[in-house]
Amino acid sequence: MSTPGPRSTPGPVSPSRRTRGLARGIQRITASSLGPYQSAVIRIGFSATYLLFLLRELPHRHEMYGPDAPWRWDMAEQLISNNQAFTTLMWTDSTVWFEIVYALALIAAALLLVGWHTRAMSVLFMAGVLSLQNRSIFMGDGGDNVLHLMAIYLVLTRCGQVWSLDARRAARRARAALTAEGGVDGGVEADKSGCSPRGDTAGPLLWVAFGAVLVWATGTDNLGGTVWLPVLFWILWTGHGVWWAVNRYAPHSEPRTLLDVVANLAHNATLVVIMAEVCLIYSTAGWYKIQGSRWQDGTALYFPLQLDYFTPWPALSDLLASSGVMVMVLTYATVIVQVAFPFTLFNRRVKNVLLVVMIGEHAGIALLLGLPFFSMAMIAADAVFLPTVFLVWLGGRAALGRELLSKGRGEVPRPRDGAEDREAPEHSGSGGHTLVG
């Protein structure tokens, strides 16, 4: 009988192999925008949250942000002169101007929701959120703070790659070009965020209108007292103009490739910042709760259930508050999940389980405590960690439901071919686990 030889041990990783791995990593973050479905869900979630909020407060808009607000014009002007915040509502105290700003915020939220010219609408959406929230800063809660930050982050993401009118328009133009040229791309270059410059007049008109407002606001020093926001506005406006010109006149040139790389880097970096922001929110909330005596003895949940302001369903709140065991379990579970979540991100199964628990927790907050918009904002932020496979499946079910609805109305559904399926960017089938997949 032969004896087995000594077991070989893997040697050190060669420099060439390490270099190839680094090159693949750089290629991945520069050649593609990661998490297209996650960024689309964030876009849809936050725009829907703010749209519904503005619609709900439409009868009370004057008391919240307008001329009848308890936080009067002179008080807001004094505060903004100190904190240097940006808000278009302080450009003039005219009621007509307030109505225009509120209407534009509504329109921007609705158009960003459906993904129409997502780049321009994300900027207008950010301006609307900042204008209303900075006008009356005491009207918000934790959900408004999250919305405030995410509105800024969205302008740096390519959030219209999938599930948007831009993506559908780009897919149709690509399909038409392939058909016209017999399967060869006839020069129609659809940009990855779903915007194509050819035959589109709305984009240039929006760019010119935004440019005129930006020039006036800069000249009159109405962009707030900070440096970063005017710089961001000008970079976005200039970048959009350069992007359109290069797409229009040199779609296959090296400058086009360079712009794509810069956009991918900005998108991917912003996605990482959003993930870090969500982890920071949960970790700080959890660790602060640990320091509270009511959270330590398991009774913290009982007290808001006794407040009329947080009991939209008194019978349900009383039923839950009457069970000391249930109150204690939910109190401790809230702290455990919030503290543990950031440490589970690199374990797919545990992360997905805690993600479901947190989404269920926010749904419970919306139902029991009457805070629907706070819960919607947090669920939209949590969506950055949803698995791509689940989101693709969800999108397929939504498309199937839309086709069935069209059949029920007697409409003939449009046949789906390969070009339509390419509305969603393709991903490698490596099966590797990432934070967003």
Short mmCIF file of N, CA and C in Angstrom, two decimals, residues 328-425:
data_model
loop_
_atom_site.label_atom_id
_atom_site.label_comp_id
_atom_site.label_asym_id
_atom_site.label_seq_id
_atom_site.Cartn_x
_atom_site.Cartn_y
_atom_site.Cartn_z
N MET A 328 -42.49 43.67 25.42
CA MET A 328 -41.08 43.42 25.72
C MET A 328 -40.37 42.79 24.53
N VAL A 329 -40.99 41.81 23.88
CA VAL A 329 -40.37 41.15 22.73
C VAL A 329 -40.13 42.13 21.60
N LEU A 330 -41.13 42.94 21.28
CA LEU A 330 -40.97 43.90 20.19
C LEU A 330 -39.95 44.98 20.54
N THR A 331 -39.89 45.39 21.79
CA THR A 331 -38.91 46.40 22.20
C THR A 331 -37.49 45.88 22.04
N TYR A 332 -37.24 44.70 22.58
CA TYR A 332 -35.90 44.13 22.48
C TYR A 332 -35.55 43.77 21.02
N ALA A 333 -36.52 43.26 20.27
CA ALA A 333 -36.26 42.89 18.88
C ALA A 333 -35.87 44.11 18.05
N THR A 334 -36.51 45.23 18.31
CA THR A 334 -36.17 46.46 17.59
C THR A 334 -34.71 46.84 17.80
N VAL A 335 -34.27 46.80 19.04
CA VAL A 335 -32.89 47.16 19.35
C VAL A 335 -31.92 46.16 18.74
N ILE A 336 -32.21 44.88 18.88
CA ILE A 336 -31.30 43.84 18.37
C ILE A 336 -31.14 43.95 16.86
N VAL A 337 -32.24 44.12 16.14
CA VAL A 337 -32.19 44.18 14.69
C VAL A 337 -31.41 45.42 14.23
N GLN A 338 -31.64 46.55 14.85
CA GLN A 338 -30.97 47.78 14.42
C GLN A 338 -29.47 47.72 14.71
N VAL A 339 -29.08 47.18 15.84
CA VAL A 339 -27.66 47.09 16.15
C VAL A 339 -26.97 46.04 15.29
N ALA A 340 -27.65 44.94 15.02
CA ALA A 340 -27.02 43.82 14.33
C ALA A 340 -26.94 44.00 12.82
N PHE A 341 -27.86 44.75 12.24
CA PHE A 341 -27.96 44.79 10.78
C PHE A 341 -26.65 45.16 10.08
N PRO A 342 -25.94 46.23 10.46
CA PRO A 342 -24.71 46.56 9.73
C PRO A 342 -23.67 45.45 9.76
N PHE A 343 -23.70 44.57 10.76
CA PHE A 343 -22.71 43.51 10.87
C PHE A 343 -23.07 42.27 10.06
N THR A 344 -24.25 42.25 9.45
CA THR A 344 -24.70 41.08 8.71
C THR A 344 -24.67 41.29 7.20
N LEU A 345 -24.10 42.38 6.73
CA LEU A 345 -24.20 42.72 5.31
C LEU A 345 -23.45 41.74 4.42
N PHE A 346 -22.43 41.10 4.94
CA PHE A 346 -21.63 40.21 4.10
C PHE A 346 -22.10 38.77 4.21
N ASN A 347 -23.18 38.54 4.88
CA ASN A 347 -23.81 37.22 4.91
C ASN A 347 -25.19 37.36 4.27
N ARG A 348 -25.33 36.85 3.08
CA ARG A 348 -26.54 37.11 2.29
C ARG A 348 -27.80 36.66 3.00
N ARG A 349 -27.80 35.46 3.54
CA ARG A 349 -29.03 34.92 4.12
C ARG A 349 -29.45 35.69 5.37
N VAL A 350 -28.49 35.94 6.26
CA VAL A 350 -28.82 36.66 7.49
C VAL A 350 -29.25 38.08 7.15
N LYS A 351 -28.55 38.70 6.21
CA LYS A 351 -28.91 40.07 5.81
C LYS A 351 -30.32 40.13 5.26
N ASN A 352 -30.69 39.19 4.42
CA ASN A 352 -32.02 39.20 3.83
C ASN A 352 -33.10 38.96 4.88
N VAL A 353 -32.82 38.09 5.86
CA VAL A 353 -33.79 37.85 6.92
C VAL A 353 -34.01 39.12 7.74
N LEU A 354 -32.92 39.78 8.15
CA LEU A 354 -33.06 41.00 8.94
C LEU A 354 -33.70 42.12 8.11
N LEU A 355 -33.45 42.10 6.81
CA LEU A 355 -34.06 43.11 5.95
C LEU A 355 -35.58 42.96 5.93
N VAL A 356 -36.05 41.72 5.85
CA VAL A 356 -37.49 41.47 5.90
C VAL A 356 -38.06 41.91 7.24
N VAL A 357 -37.33 41.62 8.32
CA VAL A 357 -37.79 42.00 9.65
C VAL A 357 -37.88 43.52 9.77
N MET A 358 -36.88 44.25 9.26
CA MET A 358 -36.90 45.71 9.37
C MET A 358 -38.01 46.32 8.52
N ILE A 359 -38.23 45.78 7.34
CA ILE A 359 -39.32 46.28 6.51
C ILE A 359 -40.66 46.03 7.20
N GLY A 360 -40.80 44.84 7.80
CA GLY A 360 -42.01 44.56 8.57
C GLY A 360 -42.16 45.49 9.77
N GLU A 361 -41.03 45.81 10.40
CA GLU A 361 -41.07 46.74 11.53
C GLU A 361 -41.57 48.11 11.11
N HIS A 362 -41.09 48.61 9.97
CA HIS A 362 -41.54 49.92 9.50
C HIS A 362 -42.99 49.89 9.05
N ALA A 363 -43.42 48.76 8.49
CA ALA A 363 -44.84 48.64 8.14
C ALA A 363 -45.69 48.69 9.41
N GLY A 364 -45.20 48.05 10.48
CA GLY A 364 -45.91 48.12 11.75
C GLY A 364 -45.95 49.51 12.33
N ILE A 365 -44.85 50.26 12.19
CA ILE A 365 -44.83 51.65 12.66
C ILE A 365 -45.87 52.49 11.91
N ALA A 366 -45.95 52.26 10.58
CA ALA A 366 -46.93 53.00 9.79
C ALA A 366 -48.35 52.70 10.25
N LEU A 367 -48.62 51.43 10.59
CA LEU A 367 -49.97 51.04 10.96
C LEU A 367 -50.30 51.42 12.40
N LEU A 368 -49.40 51.11 13.33
CA LEU A 368 -49.70 51.29 14.75
C LEU A 368 -49.51 52.73 15.22
N LEU A 369 -48.46 53.39 14.73
CA LEU A 369 -48.13 54.73 15.22
C LEU A 369 -48.58 55.84 14.28
N GLY A 370 -49.13 55.49 13.13
CA GLY A 370 -49.64 56.52 12.22
C GLY A 370 -48.54 57.36 11.60
N LEU A 371 -47.42 56.73 11.23
CA LEU A 371 -46.30 57.45 10.59
C LEU A 371 -46.01 56.83 9.23
N PRO A 372 -46.94 56.95 8.28
CA PRO A 372 -46.76 56.26 7.00
C PRO A 372 -45.59 56.78 6.18
N PHE A 373 -45.37 58.08 6.18
CA PHE A 373 -44.32 58.63 5.31
C PHE A 373 -42.93 58.39 5.88
N PHE A 374 -42.81 58.39 7.19
CA PHE A 374 -41.54 57.97 7.80
C PHE A 374 -41.23 56.53 7.42
N SER A 375 -42.23 55.66 7.51
CA SER A 375 -42.02 54.25 7.19
C SER A 375 -41.70 54.07 5.70
N MET A 376 -42.40 54.79 4.84
CA MET A 376 -42.13 54.68 3.41
C MET A 376 -40.71 55.12 3.08
N ALA A 377 -40.25 56.20 3.72
CA ALA A 377 -38.89 56.68 3.46
C ALA A 377 -37.86 55.65 3.91
N MET A 378 -38.06 55.05 5.07
CA MET A 378 -37.10 54.07 5.57
C MET A 378 -37.13 52.78 4.75
N ILE A 379 -38.31 52.35 4.31
CA ILE A 379 -38.39 51.16 3.46
C ILE A 379 -37.70 51.42 2.12
N ALA A 380 -37.88 52.63 1.57
CA ALA A 380 -37.20 52.98 0.33
C ALA A 380 -35.68 52.98 0.51
N ALA A 381 -35.20 53.45 1.67
CA ALA A 381 -33.77 53.42 1.94
C ALA A 381 -33.27 51.99 2.11
N ASP A 382 -34.07 51.14 2.76
CA ASP A 382 -33.70 49.74 2.94
C ASP A 382 -33.59 49.01 1.61
N ALA A 383 -34.29 49.50 0.58
CA ALA A 383 -34.33 48.81 -0.70
C ALA A 383 -32.97 48.72 -1.37
N VAL A 384 -32.01 49.54 -0.95
CA VAL A 384 -30.68 49.47 -1.55
C VAL A 384 -30.03 48.12 -1.29
N PHE A 385 -30.50 47.39 -0.27
CA PHE A 385 -29.92 46.09 0.07
C PHE A 385 -30.76 44.92 -0.44
N LEU A 386 -31.84 45.18 -1.15
CA LEU A 386 -32.67 44.09 -1.66
C LEU A 386 -31.91 43.30 -2.71
N PRO A 387 -32.08 41.97 -2.74
CA PRO A 387 -31.37 41.15 -3.74
C PRO A 387 -31.83 41.47 -5.15
N THR A 388 -30.89 41.47 -6.08
CA THR A 388 -31.22 41.75 -7.47
C THR A 388 -32.17 40.71 -8.04
N VAL A 389 -31.96 39.44 -7.67
CA VAL A 389 -32.83 38.37 -8.18
C VAL A 389 -34.28 38.63 -7.79
N PHE A 390 -34.50 39.06 -6.57
CA PHE A 390 -35.86 39.35 -6.12
C PHE A 390 -36.45 40.52 -6.89
N LEU A 391 -35.65 41.57 -7.11
CA LEU A 391 -36.17 42.74 -7.82
C LEU A 391 -36.48 42.42 -9.28
N VAL A 392 -35.63 41.59 -9.92
CA VAL A 392 -35.92 41.17 -11.29
C VAL A 392 -37.22 40.36 -11.34
N TRP A 393 -37.38 39.46 -10.37
CA TRP A 393 -38.62 38.68 -10.31
C TRP A 393 -39.82 39.60 -10.09
N LEU A 394 -39.67 40.58 -9.22
CA LEU A 394 -40.76 41.51 -8.95
C LEU A 394 -41.11 42.31 -10.20
N GLY A 395 -40.08 42.75 -10.93
CA GLY A 395 -40.34 43.47 -12.16
C GLY A 395 -41.05 42.61 -13.19
N GLY A 396 -40.68 41.32 -13.26
CA GLY A 396 -41.36 40.42 -14.19
C GLY A 396 -42.82 40.22 -13.84
N ARG A 397 -43.11 40.12 -12.53
CA ARG A 397 -44.51 39.97 -12.12
C ARG A 397 -45.30 41.24 -12.42
N ALA A 398 -44.67 42.40 -12.24
CA ALA A 398 -45.36 43.66 -12.55
C ALA A 398 -45.65 43.76 -14.05
N ALA A 399 -44.68 43.35 -14.88
CA ALA A 399 -44.90 43.38 -16.34
C ALA A 399 -46.00 42.42 -16.75
N LEU A 400 -46.02 41.23 -16.12
CA LEU A 400 -47.08 40.28 -16.42
C LEU A 400 -48.44 40.82 -16.03
N GLY A 401 -48.52 41.46 -14.85
CA GLY A 401 -49.77 42.05 -14.42
C GLY A 401 -50.24 43.14 -15.36
N ARG A 402 -49.28 43.93 -15.87
CA ARG A 402 -49.64 44.99 -16.81
C ARG A 402 -50.20 44.41 -18.10
N GLU A 403 -49.61 43.31 -18.58
CA GLU A 403 -50.10 42.69 -19.80
C GLU A 403 -51.49 42.09 -19.59
N LEU A 404 -51.69 41.47 -18.45
CA LEU A 404 -53.01 40.91 -18.17
C LEU A 404 -54.06 42.00 -18.07
N LEU A 405 -53.68 43.14 -17.48
CA LEU A 405 -54.60 44.26 -17.39
C LEU A 405 -54.93 44.81 -18.77
N SER A 406 -53.93 44.85 -19.65
CA SER A 406 -54.18 45.31 -21.02
C SER A 406 -55.13 44.38 -21.75
N LYS A 407 -54.97 43.08 -21.53
CA LYS A 407 -55.88 42.13 -22.16
C LYS A 407 -57.30 42.30 -21.64
N GLY A 408 -57.41 42.56 -20.32
CA GLY A 408 -58.74 42.74 -19.73
C GLY A 408 -59.46 43.95 -20.28
N ARG A 409 -58.68 44.95 -20.70
CA ARG A 409 -59.28 46.16 -21.27
C ARG A 409 -59.53 46.04 -22.77
N GLY A 410 -59.18 44.89 -23.33
CA GLY A 410 -59.39 44.71 -24.76
C GLY A 410 -58.26 45.21 -25.61
N GLU A 411 -57.16 45.62 -24.99
CA GLU A 411 -56.02 46.09 -25.76
C GLU A 411 -55.16 44.90 -26.18
N VAL A 412 -54.53 45.06 -27.33
CA VAL A 412 -53.63 44.01 -27.82
C VAL A 412 -52.24 44.29 -27.28
N PRO A 413 -51.70 43.40 -26.42
CA PRO A 413 -50.39 43.67 -25.86
C PRO A 413 -49.31 43.65 -26.93
N ARG A 414 -48.39 44.55 -26.83
CA ARG A 414 -47.29 44.63 -27.79
C ARG A 414 -46.37 43.44 -27.61
N PRO A 415 -45.98 42.76 -28.70
CA PRO A 415 -45.10 41.60 -28.56
C PRO A 415 -43.76 42.01 -27.98
N ARG A 416 -43.25 41.15 -27.11
CA ARG A 416 -41.97 41.40 -26.46
C ARG A 416 -40.90 40.64 -27.21
N ASP A 417 -39.92 41.36 -27.73
CA ASP A 417 -38.81 40.71 -28.41
C ASP A 417 -37.53 40.98 -27.63
N GLY A 418 -36.42 40.59 -28.23
CA GLY A 418 -35.16 40.71 -27.53
C GLY A 418 -34.78 42.13 -27.22
N ALA A 419 -35.12 43.07 -28.12
CA ALA A 419 -34.72 44.46 -27.90
C ALA A 419 -35.45 45.04 -26.70
N GLU A 420 -36.72 44.66 -26.52
CA GLU A 420 -37.46 45.17 -25.37
C GLU A 420 -36.88 44.62 -24.07
N ASP A 421 -36.47 43.35 -24.08
CA ASP A 421 -35.88 42.77 -22.89
C ASP A 421 -34.59 43.45 -22.52
N ARG A 422 -33.93 44.08 -23.46
CA ARG A 422 -32.68 44.75 -23.17
C ARG A 422 -32.89 46.09 -22.52
N GLU A 423 -34.14 46.41 -22.17
CA GLU A 423 -34.38 47.62 -21.40
C GLU A 423 -33.63 47.55 -20.07
N ALA A 424 -33.49 46.34 -19.54
CA ALA A 424 -32.73 46.16 -18.30
C ALA A 424 -31.31 45.78 -18.65
N PRO A 425 -30.30 46.34 -18.00
CA PRO A 425 -28.93 46.01 -18.29
C PRO A 425 -28.62 44.58 -17.91
#
